[in-house]
C-alpha positions as YAML, in Angstrom:
chain: A
units: angstrom
residues:
- id: 1
  name: LEU
  ca: [150.98, 81.14, 120.95]
- id: 2
  name: TYR
  ca: [149.12, 78.27, 118.19]
- id: 3
  name: PHE
  ca: [149.70, 77.97, 114.91]
- id: 4
  name: LEU
  ca: [147.15, 76.59, 112.51]
- id: 5
  name: ILE
  ca: [148.68, 75.36, 108.90]
- id: 6
  name: PHE
  ca: [146.07, 73.97, 106.51]
- id: 7
  name: GLN
  ca: [147.15, 72.75, 103.13]
- id: 8
  name: LEU
  ca: [145.09, 71.29, 100.07]
- id: 9
  name: CYS
  ca: [147.08, 68.60, 97.72]
- id: 10
  name: PRO
  ca: [145.83, 67.68, 94.59]
- id: 11
  name: ARG
  ca: [146.16, 63.88, 94.05]
- id: 12
  name: ASP
  ca: [146.68, 64.70, 90.25]
- id: 13
  name: ILE
  ca: [149.04, 67.24, 90.06]
- id: 14
  name: GLU
  ca: [149.42, 67.20, 86.18]
- id: 15
  name: ASN
  ca: [145.48, 68.45, 85.61]
- id: 16
  name: LYS
  ca: [146.59, 71.95, 86.31]
- id: 17
  name: GLY
  ca: [143.30, 73.53, 85.37]
- id: 18
  name: ILE
  ca: [141.18, 72.02, 87.64]
- id: 19
  name: GLU
  ca: [139.89, 74.42, 90.34]
- id: 20
  name: ILE
  ca: [139.62, 73.00, 93.88]
- id: 21
  name: ARG
  ca: [137.55, 74.47, 96.55]
- id: 22
  name: THR
  ca: [137.43, 73.10, 100.12]
- id: 23
  name: SER
  ca: [136.01, 74.38, 103.48]
- id: 24
  name: PHE
  ca: [136.40, 73.61, 106.99]
- id: 25
  name: GLU
  ca: [135.31, 74.22, 110.19]
- id: 26
  name: LEU
  ca: [137.26, 74.47, 113.44]
- id: 27
  name: ASP
  ca: [136.34, 74.03, 116.87]
- id: 28
  name: LEU
  ca: [138.76, 74.55, 119.66]
- id: 29
  name: HIS
  ca: [138.42, 73.94, 123.23]
- id: 30
  name: PHE
  ca: [141.29, 74.99, 125.53]
- id: 31
  name: LYS
  ca: [141.00, 74.12, 129.39]
- id: 32
  name: ASN
  ca: [142.73, 74.85, 132.12]
- id: 33
  name: TYR
  ca: [142.53, 72.97, 135.56]
- id: 34
  name: ASP
  ca: [142.06, 74.94, 139.14]
- id: 35
  name: SER
  ca: [143.77, 74.16, 141.78]
- id: 36
  name: PHE
  ca: [141.06, 71.29, 142.70]
- id: 37
  name: GLY
  ca: [141.50, 69.78, 139.93]
- id: 38
  name: ASN
  ca: [138.13, 71.25, 138.28]
- id: 39
  name: PRO
  ca: [138.56, 72.15, 134.45]
- id: 40
  name: SER
  ca: [138.04, 75.78, 133.58]
- id: 41
  name: TYR
  ca: [137.56, 77.49, 130.29]
- id: 42
  name: LEU
  ca: [139.38, 80.96, 132.05]
- id: 43
  name: THR
  ca: [143.19, 81.44, 131.67]
- id: 44
  name: ALA
  ca: [145.34, 80.96, 134.24]
- id: 45
  name: GLY
  ca: [145.32, 84.30, 135.49]
- id: 46
  name: GLU
  ca: [141.86, 84.71, 135.67]
- id: 47
  name: MET
  ca: [140.72, 81.55, 137.67]
- id: 48
  name: LYS
  ca: [140.56, 83.71, 140.70]
- id: 49
  name: LEU
  ca: [138.14, 86.24, 139.50]
- id: 50
  name: PRO
  ca: [134.74, 84.90, 140.15]
- id: 51
  name: GLY
  ca: [135.45, 84.41, 143.76]
- id: 52
  name: MET
  ca: [137.22, 87.56, 143.90]
- id: 53
  name: TYR
  ca: [134.72, 89.48, 142.19]
- id: 54
  name: LEU
  ca: [131.98, 87.49, 144.54]
- id: 55
  name: TYR
  ca: [133.72, 88.97, 147.66]
- id: 56
  name: PHE
  ca: [133.50, 92.19, 146.53]
- id: 57
  name: SER
  ca: [130.12, 92.25, 145.88]
- id: 58
  name: ILE
  ca: [129.36, 90.92, 149.63]
- id: 59
  name: SER
  ca: [131.34, 93.79, 150.60]
- id: 60
  name: TYR
  ca: [129.74, 96.53, 148.63]
- id: 61
  name: ALA
  ca: [126.18, 94.67, 149.90]
- id: 62
  name: LEU
  ca: [127.24, 95.18, 153.62]
- id: 63
  name: CYS
  ca: [128.32, 99.34, 152.52]
- id: 64
  name: PHE
  ca: [124.86, 99.52, 151.05]
- id: 65
  name: LEU
  ca: [123.07, 98.13, 153.90]
- id: 66
  name: LEU
  ca: [125.06, 100.17, 156.62]
- id: 67
  name: TRP
  ca: [124.78, 103.43, 154.17]
- id: 68
  name: ALA
  ca: [120.90, 102.58, 153.61]
- id: 69
  name: SER
  ca: [120.22, 101.93, 157.31]
- id: 70
  name: ASN
  ca: [121.97, 104.86, 158.82]
- id: 71
  name: ILE
  ca: [119.54, 107.18, 156.46]
- id: 72
  name: ARG
  ca: [116.60, 105.12, 157.48]
- id: 73
  name: ASN
  ca: [117.22, 105.74, 161.01]
- id: 74
  name: ILE
  ca: [117.67, 109.64, 160.70]
- id: 75
  name: ARG
  ca: [114.70, 109.57, 158.72]
- id: 76
  name: LEU
  ca: [112.93, 107.88, 161.64]
- id: 77
  name: GLY
  ca: [114.13, 109.92, 164.10]
- id: 78
  name: ARG
  ca: [116.54, 107.37, 165.51]
- id: 79
  name: ASP
  ca: [120.27, 107.90, 166.70]
- id: 80
  name: PRO
  ca: [122.52, 107.83, 163.43]
- id: 81
  name: ILE
  ca: [125.34, 104.99, 163.03]
- id: 82
  name: TRP
  ca: [127.94, 107.32, 162.96]
- id: 83
  name: THR
  ca: [127.48, 109.35, 166.10]
- id: 84
  name: SER
  ca: [129.89, 110.75, 168.98]
- id: 85
  name: PRO
  ca: [128.91, 110.60, 172.37]
- id: 86
  name: GLY
  ca: [128.49, 113.46, 174.43]
- id: 87
  name: ARG
  ca: [128.37, 115.82, 171.33]
- id: 88
  name: VAL
  ca: [125.81, 118.45, 171.47]
- id: 89
  name: SER
  ca: [124.01, 118.18, 168.30]
- id: 90
  name: SER
  ca: [120.96, 118.25, 166.48]
- id: 91
  name: ARG
  ca: [118.98, 115.75, 164.16]
- id: 92
  name: PRO
  ca: [121.85, 115.32, 161.23]
- id: 93
  name: SER
  ca: [119.98, 116.36, 157.80]
- id: 94
  name: VAL
  ca: [119.71, 113.74, 154.82]
- id: 95
  name: HIS
  ca: [119.66, 115.48, 151.26]
- id: 96
  name: ALA
  ca: [119.15, 114.66, 147.79]
- id: 97
  name: ILE
  ca: [122.64, 113.60, 147.21]
- id: 98
  name: HIS
  ca: [122.40, 111.19, 150.12]
- id: 99
  name: HIS
  ca: [119.91, 109.16, 148.37]
- id: 100
  name: LEU
  ca: [121.93, 109.46, 144.85]
- id: 101
  name: MET
  ca: [124.89, 107.66, 146.91]
- id: 102
  name: THR
  ca: [122.58, 105.18, 148.01]
- id: 103
  name: LEU
  ca: [121.39, 104.08, 144.62]
- id: 104
  name: LEU
  ca: [125.11, 104.41, 143.16]
- id: 105
  name: LEU
  ca: [125.90, 101.61, 145.99]
- id: 106
  name: GLY
  ca: [122.96, 99.61, 144.75]
- id: 107
  name: LEU
  ca: [124.07, 99.86, 141.15]
- id: 108
  name: LYS
  ca: [127.70, 99.20, 141.96]
- id: 109
  name: THR
  ca: [127.11, 96.12, 144.04]
- id: 110
  name: VAL
  ca: [124.71, 94.56, 141.29]
- id: 111
  name: THR
  ca: [127.20, 95.38, 138.57]
- id: 112
  name: VAL
  ca: [130.22, 93.59, 140.61]
- id: 113
  name: PHE
  ca: [127.89, 90.51, 141.46]
- id: 114
  name: PHE
  ca: [126.88, 90.24, 137.87]
- id: 115
  name: GLU
  ca: [130.81, 90.55, 136.75]
- id: 116
  name: ALA
  ca: [131.08, 87.26, 139.15]
- id: 117
  name: LEU
  ca: [128.55, 85.42, 137.59]
- id: 118
  name: ARG
  ca: [129.96, 86.17, 134.05]
- id: 119
  name: TYR
  ca: [133.55, 84.83, 134.95]
- id: 120
  name: HIS
  ca: [131.81, 81.99, 136.77]
- id: 121
  name: TYR
  ca: [129.70, 80.81, 133.48]
- id: 122
  name: ILE
  ca: [132.70, 81.67, 131.11]
- id: 123
  name: ARG
  ca: [134.62, 79.20, 133.77]
- id: 124
  name: ILE
  ca: [131.98, 76.26, 133.21]
- id: 125
  name: HIS
  ca: [130.69, 77.05, 129.79]
- id: 126
  name: GLY
  ca: [133.43, 78.94, 127.98]
- id: 127
  name: HIS
  ca: [130.70, 81.83, 127.22]
- id: 128
  name: ALA
  ca: [128.26, 84.05, 128.53]
- id: 129
  name: GLU
  ca: [126.61, 86.21, 126.01]
- id: 130
  name: PHE
  ca: [123.30, 87.17, 127.90]
- id: 131
  name: LEU
  ca: [125.15, 87.77, 131.31]
- id: 132
  name: SER
  ca: [128.07, 89.86, 129.40]
- id: 133
  name: ALA
  ca: [125.46, 92.01, 127.62]
- id: 134
  name: VAL
  ca: [123.71, 92.53, 131.13]
- id: 135
  name: TYR
  ca: [127.11, 93.27, 132.84]
- id: 136
  name: LEU
  ca: [127.58, 95.55, 129.75]
- id: 137
  name: PHE
  ca: [124.74, 97.26, 130.27]
- id: 138
  name: MET
  ca: [124.89, 97.41, 134.22]
- id: 139
  name: SER
  ca: [128.50, 98.92, 134.03]
- id: 140
  name: PHE
  ca: [127.21, 101.58, 131.77]
- id: 141
  name: VAL
  ca: [124.81, 102.80, 134.07]
- id: 142
  name: LYS
  ca: [127.13, 102.60, 136.91]
- id: 143
  name: GLY
  ca: [129.76, 104.37, 134.84]
- id: 144
  name: ILE
  ca: [127.29, 107.17, 133.94]
- id: 145
  name: PHE
  ca: [125.76, 107.09, 137.71]
- id: 146
  name: MET
  ca: [129.46, 107.61, 139.42]
- id: 147
  name: PHE
  ca: [130.86, 110.51, 137.69]
- id: 148
  name: THR
  ca: [127.61, 112.35, 137.84]
- id: 149
  name: VAL
  ca: [127.37, 111.45, 141.44]
- id: 150
  name: ILE
  ca: [130.98, 113.04, 141.84]
- id: 151
  name: LEU
  ca: [130.32, 115.89, 139.73]
- id: 152
  name: LEU
  ca: [126.96, 117.04, 142.09]
- id: 153
  name: ILE
  ca: [129.26, 116.28, 144.89]
- id: 154
  name: GLY
  ca: [132.00, 118.31, 143.91]
- id: 155
  name: SER
  ca: [129.58, 121.06, 143.09]
- id: 156
  name: GLY
  ca: [127.96, 121.11, 146.39]
- id: 157
  name: TRP
  ca: [124.46, 120.31, 145.09]
- id: 158
  name: SER
  ca: [121.93, 120.14, 147.91]
- id: 159
  name: LEU
  ca: [124.90, 120.49, 150.27]
- id: 160
  name: VAL
  ca: [126.25, 123.70, 149.84]
- id: 161
  name: LYS
  ca: [123.63, 125.34, 147.04]
- id: 162
  name: PRO
  ca: [120.03, 124.08, 146.25]
- id: 163
  name: VAL
  ca: [120.73, 124.19, 142.47]
- id: 164
  name: LEU
  ca: [123.40, 123.75, 139.70]
- id: 165
  name: GLY
  ca: [124.77, 126.64, 137.63]
- id: 166
  name: ASP
  ca: [124.67, 126.87, 133.90]
- id: 167
  name: ARG
  ca: [128.74, 125.67, 133.79]
- id: 168
  name: GLU
  ca: [128.18, 122.79, 136.01]
- id: 169
  name: LYS
  ca: [125.25, 121.76, 133.72]
- id: 170
  name: LYS
  ca: [127.50, 121.92, 130.90]
- id: 171
  name: ILE
  ca: [130.20, 119.77, 132.82]
- id: 172
  name: ILE
  ca: [127.52, 117.25, 133.32]
- id: 173
  name: TRP
  ca: [126.69, 116.95, 130.12]
- id: 174
  name: LEU
  ca: [130.22, 116.85, 128.61]
- id: 175
  name: VAL
  ca: [131.02, 113.79, 130.85]
- id: 176
  name: LEU
  ca: [127.40, 111.76, 130.31]
- id: 177
  name: VAL
  ca: [128.39, 112.00, 126.27]
- id: 178
  name: LEU
  ca: [132.04, 110.85, 127.14]
- id: 179
  name: GLN
  ca: [130.83, 107.99, 129.43]
- id: 180
  name: VAL
  ca: [128.65, 106.82, 126.40]
- id: 181
  name: ILE
  ca: [131.73, 106.75, 123.76]
- id: 182
  name: ASP
  ca: [133.66, 105.20, 126.64]
- id: 183
  name: ASN
  ca: [131.02, 102.18, 127.03]
- id: 184
  name: ILE
  ca: [130.72, 101.89, 123.28]
- id: 185
  name: ALA
  ca: [134.63, 101.69, 123.00]
- id: 186
  name: VAL
  ca: [134.18, 99.00, 125.91]
- id: 187
  name: ALA
  ca: [131.64, 97.16, 123.78]
- id: 188
  name: VAL
  ca: [133.69, 97.35, 120.78]
- id: 189
  name: LEU
  ca: [136.78, 95.99, 122.49]
- id: 190
  name: SER
  ca: [134.74, 93.21, 123.89]
- id: 191
  name: GLN
  ca: [134.20, 91.74, 120.60]
- id: 192
  name: GLU
  ca: [137.30, 92.44, 119.08]
- id: 193
  name: THR
  ca: [140.86, 90.26, 119.16]
- id: 194
  name: GLU
  ca: [143.96, 91.94, 120.90]
- id: 195
  name: GLY
  ca: [146.65, 92.76, 118.49]
- id: 196
  name: GLU
  ca: [144.21, 93.91, 115.84]
- id: 197
  name: LYS
  ca: [144.74, 97.43, 114.51]
- id: 198
  name: LEU
  ca: [140.88, 98.07, 115.27]
- id: 199
  name: TYR
  ca: [141.04, 97.00, 118.95]
- id: 200
  name: GLU
  ca: [144.53, 99.16, 119.24]
- id: 201
  name: ASP
  ca: [142.66, 102.14, 117.96]
- id: 202
  name: TRP
  ca: [139.18, 101.67, 119.94]
- id: 203
  name: SER
  ca: [141.76, 101.18, 123.43]
- id: 204
  name: ALA
  ca: [143.27, 104.36, 122.44]
- id: 205
  name: LEU
  ca: [140.16, 105.92, 122.54]
- id: 206
  name: LEU
  ca: [138.85, 104.39, 125.57]
- id: 207
  name: HIS
  ca: [141.82, 105.55, 127.42]
- id: 208
  name: LEU
  ca: [141.67, 109.37, 125.94]
- id: 209
  name: VAL
  ca: [138.00, 109.67, 126.94]
- id: 210
  name: ASP
  ca: [138.79, 108.02, 130.46]
- id: 211
  name: ILE
  ca: [141.38, 110.41, 131.13]
- id: 212
  name: LEU
  ca: [139.03, 113.16, 129.97]
- id: 213
  name: CYS
  ca: [136.04, 111.99, 132.07]
- id: 214
  name: CYS
  ca: [138.68, 112.17, 135.27]
- id: 215
  name: CYS
  ca: [139.85, 115.62, 134.18]
- id: 216
  name: ALA
  ca: [136.40, 117.02, 134.05]
- id: 217
  name: VAL
  ca: [135.07, 115.88, 137.34]
- id: 218
  name: LEU
  ca: [137.88, 117.90, 138.85]
- id: 219
  name: VAL
  ca: [136.67, 121.10, 137.65]
- id: 220
  name: PRO
  ca: [133.83, 121.55, 139.45]
- id: 221
  name: ILE
  ca: [135.33, 120.97, 142.72]
- id: 222
  name: VAL
  ca: [138.20, 123.12, 141.56]
- id: 223
  name: TRP
  ca: [135.24, 125.97, 141.52]
- id: 224
  name: GLN
  ca: [133.76, 125.22, 144.83]
- id: 225
  name: VAL
  ca: [137.06, 125.05, 146.55]
- id: 226
  name: ASN
  ca: [137.70, 128.41, 145.36]
- id: 227
  name: SER
  ca: [134.17, 130.25, 145.93]
- id: 228
  name: LEU
  ca: [134.29, 128.71, 149.77]
- id: 229
  name: GLU
  ca: [137.68, 130.47, 150.14]
- id: 230
  name: ILE
  ca: [136.39, 133.68, 149.00]
- id: 231
  name: VAL
  ca: [133.44, 133.62, 151.32]
- id: 232
  name: VAL
  ca: [135.89, 132.53, 154.27]
- id: 233
  name: GLN
  ca: [137.92, 135.34, 153.38]
- id: 234
  name: ALA
  ca: [135.34, 137.88, 152.92]
- id: 235
  name: GLU
  ca: [134.08, 136.68, 156.72]
- id: 236
  name: ALA
  ca: [137.09, 136.86, 158.04]
- id: 237
  name: GLU
  ca: [137.96, 140.60, 156.82]
- id: 238
  name: SER
  ca: [134.41, 141.70, 157.95]
- id: 239
  name: SER
  ca: [135.28, 140.19, 161.38]
- id: 240
  name: ASN
  ca: [138.33, 142.27, 161.73]
- id: 241
  name: PRO
  ca: [137.04, 145.89, 160.65]
- id: 242
  name: SER
  ca: [139.77, 147.41, 162.95]
- id: 243
  name: SER
  ca: [142.56, 146.45, 160.62]
- id: 244
  name: GLU
  ca: [140.93, 147.24, 157.46]
- id: 245
  name: GLY
  ca: [143.36, 150.37, 157.18]
- id: 246
  name: ASN
  ca: [146.43, 148.60, 157.93]
- id: 247
  name: GLY
  ca: [147.29, 147.34, 154.32]
- id: 248
  name: ASP
  ca: [149.50, 143.86, 154.97]
- id: 249
  name: THR
  ca: [148.43, 143.60, 158.50]
- id: 250
  name: ASN
  ca: [144.85, 143.60, 157.25]
- id: 251
  name: LYS
  ca: [145.97, 140.39, 154.99]
- id: 252
  name: SER
  ca: [147.97, 138.60, 157.63]
- id: 253
  name: THR
  ca: [145.11, 138.74, 160.04]
- id: 254
  name: ALA
  ca: [142.49, 137.27, 157.63]
- id: 255
  name: ILE
  ca: [144.83, 134.45, 156.77]
- id: 256
  name: THR
  ca: [145.24, 133.49, 160.00]
- id: 257
  name: ASP
  ca: [141.27, 133.73, 160.61]
- id: 258
  name: VAL
  ca: [140.80, 131.89, 157.59]
- id: 259
  name: GLU
  ca: [143.13, 128.76, 158.94]
- id: 260
  name: SER
  ca: [141.72, 128.90, 162.83]
- id: 261
  name: GLU
  ca: [140.20, 126.29, 164.17]
- id: 262
  name: ASN
  ca: [137.39, 128.29, 166.05]
- id: 263
  name: PRO
  ca: [136.23, 130.92, 163.93]
- id: 264
  name: ALA
  ca: [134.67, 134.28, 164.98]
- id: 265
  name: THR
  ca: [131.00, 133.46, 164.10]
- id: 266
  name: ALA
  ca: [128.69, 130.21, 163.60]
- id: 267
  name: GLU
  ca: [128.35, 130.82, 160.13]
- id: 268
  name: ALA
  ca: [132.12, 131.37, 159.39]
- id: 269
  name: GLY
  ca: [132.50, 128.29, 161.07]
- id: 270
  name: ARG
  ca: [130.35, 126.24, 159.08]
- id: 271
  name: THR
  ca: [131.96, 127.98, 155.87]
- id: 272
  name: LEU
  ca: [135.40, 126.61, 157.01]
- id: 273
  name: GLN
  ca: [133.89, 123.37, 157.53]
- id: 274
  name: LYS
  ca: [132.65, 123.10, 154.22]
- id: 275
  name: LEU
  ca: [135.84, 124.40, 152.78]
- id: 276
  name: LYS
  ca: [137.99, 121.91, 154.41]
- id: 277
  name: GLN
  ca: [135.67, 118.81, 153.44]
- id: 278
  name: PHE
  ca: [135.79, 119.76, 149.69]
- id: 279
  name: GLN
  ca: [139.61, 120.11, 150.21]
- id: 280
  name: ARG
  ca: [139.88, 116.76, 151.07]
- id: 281
  name: PHE
  ca: [137.53, 115.44, 148.93]
- id: 282
  name: TYR
  ca: [139.28, 117.32, 146.08]
- id: 283
  name: ILE
  ca: [143.01, 115.70, 147.38]
- id: 284
  name: LEU
  ca: [140.70, 112.09, 147.53]
- id: 285
  name: VAL
  ca: [139.67, 112.21, 143.90]
- id: 286
  name: VAL
  ca: [143.03, 113.16, 142.71]
- id: 287
  name: VAL
  ca: [144.73, 110.21, 144.79]
- id: 288
  name: TYR
  ca: [141.89, 107.85, 143.30]
- id: 289
  name: ILE
  ca: [142.11, 108.90, 139.71]
- id: 290
  name: TYR
  ca: [146.13, 108.93, 139.94]
- id: 291
  name: PHE
  ca: [145.71, 105.08, 141.50]
- id: 292
  name: THR
  ca: [143.03, 103.33, 139.22]
- id: 293
  name: ARG
  ca: [144.58, 105.02, 136.06]
- id: 294
  name: ILE
  ca: [148.08, 105.07, 136.33]
- id: 295
  name: VAL
  ca: [149.43, 103.06, 139.65]
- id: 296
  name: VAL
  ca: [147.58, 100.26, 138.56]
- id: 297
  name: TYR
  ca: [148.94, 100.16, 135.00]
- id: 298
  name: LEU
  ca: [152.33, 100.35, 136.14]
- id: 299
  name: PHE
  ca: [151.79, 97.44, 138.58]
- id: 300
  name: ALA
  ca: [149.97, 95.06, 135.94]
- id: 301
  name: THR
  ca: [153.01, 95.24, 134.03]
- id: 302
  name: MET
  ca: [155.42, 93.66, 136.39]
- id: 303
  name: LEU
  ca: [152.89, 90.73, 137.13]
- id: 304
  name: GLY
  ca: [152.95, 87.35, 135.16]
- id: 305
  name: TYR
  ca: [150.46, 85.55, 133.53]
- id: 306
  name: ARG
  ca: [149.46, 83.98, 136.29]
- id: 307
  name: GLN
  ca: [148.74, 86.76, 138.88]
- id: 308
  name: THR
  ca: [146.85, 88.72, 136.11]
- id: 309
  name: TRP
  ca: [144.17, 88.96, 138.16]
- id: 310
  name: LEU
  ca: [146.03, 90.88, 140.91]
- id: 311
  name: ARG
  ca: [145.37, 93.96, 138.65]
- id: 312
  name: TYR
  ca: [141.67, 93.48, 138.89]
- id: 313
  name: PHE
  ca: [141.87, 92.92, 142.50]
- id: 314
  name: VAL
  ca: [143.95, 96.05, 143.59]
- id: 315
  name: THR
  ca: [141.58, 98.14, 141.36]
- id: 316
  name: GLU
  ca: [138.29, 97.13, 143.21]
- id: 317
  name: LEU
  ca: [140.04, 97.27, 146.65]
- id: 318
  name: GLY
  ca: [140.97, 100.73, 145.75]
- id: 319
  name: THR
  ca: [137.44, 101.61, 144.51]
- id: 320
  name: LEU
  ca: [135.82, 100.27, 147.79]
- id: 321
  name: VAL
  ca: [138.25, 102.25, 149.88]
- id: 322
  name: PHE
  ca: [137.36, 105.43, 147.71]
- id: 323
  name: TYR
  ca: [133.45, 104.59, 148.27]
- id: 324
  name: SER
  ca: [134.13, 103.87, 151.76]
- id: 325
  name: VAL
  ca: [135.97, 107.34, 152.67]
- id: 326
  name: VAL
  ca: [133.71, 109.61, 150.28]
- id: 327
  name: GLY
  ca: [130.25, 107.89, 152.36]
- id: 328
  name: PHE
  ca: [132.11, 108.82, 155.58]
- id: 329
  name: LEU
  ca: [133.39, 112.09, 154.51]
- id: 330
  name: PHE
  ca: [129.77, 113.42, 153.43]
- id: 331
  name: ARG
  ca: [127.37, 111.35, 155.39]
- id: 332
  name: PRO
  ca: [124.31, 113.20, 157.15]
- id: 333
  name: MET
  ca: [125.46, 115.58, 159.44]
- id: 334
  name: ASP
  ca: [123.93, 118.13, 161.57]
- id: 335
  name: ASP
  ca: [123.73, 121.49, 158.88]
- id: 336
  name: ASN
  ca: [123.07, 123.87, 162.54]
- id: 337
  name: PRO
  ca: [125.90, 125.99, 162.80]
- id: 338
  name: TYR
  ca: [125.16, 127.20, 166.18]
- id: 339
  name: PHE
  ca: [125.26, 123.51, 167.67]
- id: 340
  name: GLU
  ca: [128.77, 123.77, 165.97]
- id: 341
  name: ALA
  ca: [129.31, 127.04, 167.88]
- id: 342
  name: GLN
  ca: [128.15, 125.63, 170.67]
- id: 343
  name: ARG
  ca: [130.16, 122.61, 170.47]
- id: 344
  name: ASN
  ca: [133.44, 124.42, 170.04]
- id: 345
  name: ALA
  ca: [132.66, 126.76, 173.02]
- id: 346
  name: LEU
  ca: [132.26, 123.76, 175.03]
- id: 347
  name: GLU
  ca: [135.60, 122.25, 174.27]
- id: 348
  name: ALA
  ca: [137.25, 125.47, 174.81]
- id: 349
  name: GLU
  ca: [135.76, 125.29, 178.45]
- id: 350
  name: GLU
  ca: [137.29, 121.86, 179.04]
- id: 351
  name: ILE
  ca: [140.41, 123.00, 177.66]
- id: 352
  name: GLU
  ca: [140.45, 126.06, 179.91]
- id: 353
  name: PHE
  ca: [139.27, 123.82, 182.94]
- id: 354
  name: SER
  ca: [141.76, 121.26, 182.49]
- id: 355
  name: SER
  ca: [144.81, 124.13, 182.38]
- id: 356
  name: THR
  ca: [143.39, 125.72, 185.53]
- id: 357
  name: LEU
  ca: [143.53, 122.36, 187.41]
- id: 358
  name: LEU
  ca: [147.19, 121.88, 186.08]
...
């Protein structure tokens, strides 16, 4: 902490009726020195942030190129990057959500790159108003786009159903409004001083809106999982008509068919595959929210002032892993259920042949 005391002492203390006015300007320069001896306007805990964000922007750029190349190969009729040799499959399908995921990766790459530039200019000049404004704008667009893509994936848009329902649209509009409030709070906090009442109020609003956004994106995923479970249950019951009058026996048989790895029909296999896919996505989103909002906060309380950069490192690392896993989970895949059935039949024949040899 630094304390500044300015005191004006009049020369003639007997003339107490004289009004004395004064003013001054104070320009303070606080510098640190990095490990190479170069001066830096960043704090001791922020010195590693320019290089860290630069490395993460390169990582996101590589993911963007890999994802875009995979989609381009599929659209040109070439073999996709993620293939399993020897498996019977038709050409994977590229949906509209895959193009939105490509755009999201591009926005994330540019946002992290401008964050690296912003800290770099602050390190050299002590301020970066223009780059800060650009970064806040890019962060605003990226935040809205990220929650929108998660909502669209969770609702099954273009993967399970071609259009959104009214309740999904309401959730999306709610999240968009919350994201606008969230980014206004971020902009205000960037101009206020930590410790002031206005800073604390906007900080509390920021955390509240962020939690509401995270809870809202889970709702369409739960709706989609429940609807797929109902479809799978109905298909399992229709595939066992002989047990309709057996009460508990029918119920246990249906549950067994739902959990079976080899469903009765190809369409049931496709629905079961989608169900498992969205169940994994729900768990993944919950883990991501818990990690970036709670675990990282608790981790930051244990850091010293020289290690505060580790909080941002862990957050970006978790986000990179989240993007990578979601991209692999919802990569362009074959939508033809008959090829899936043919694949299961071939695998069953291989297992039967192996057991015969033994």
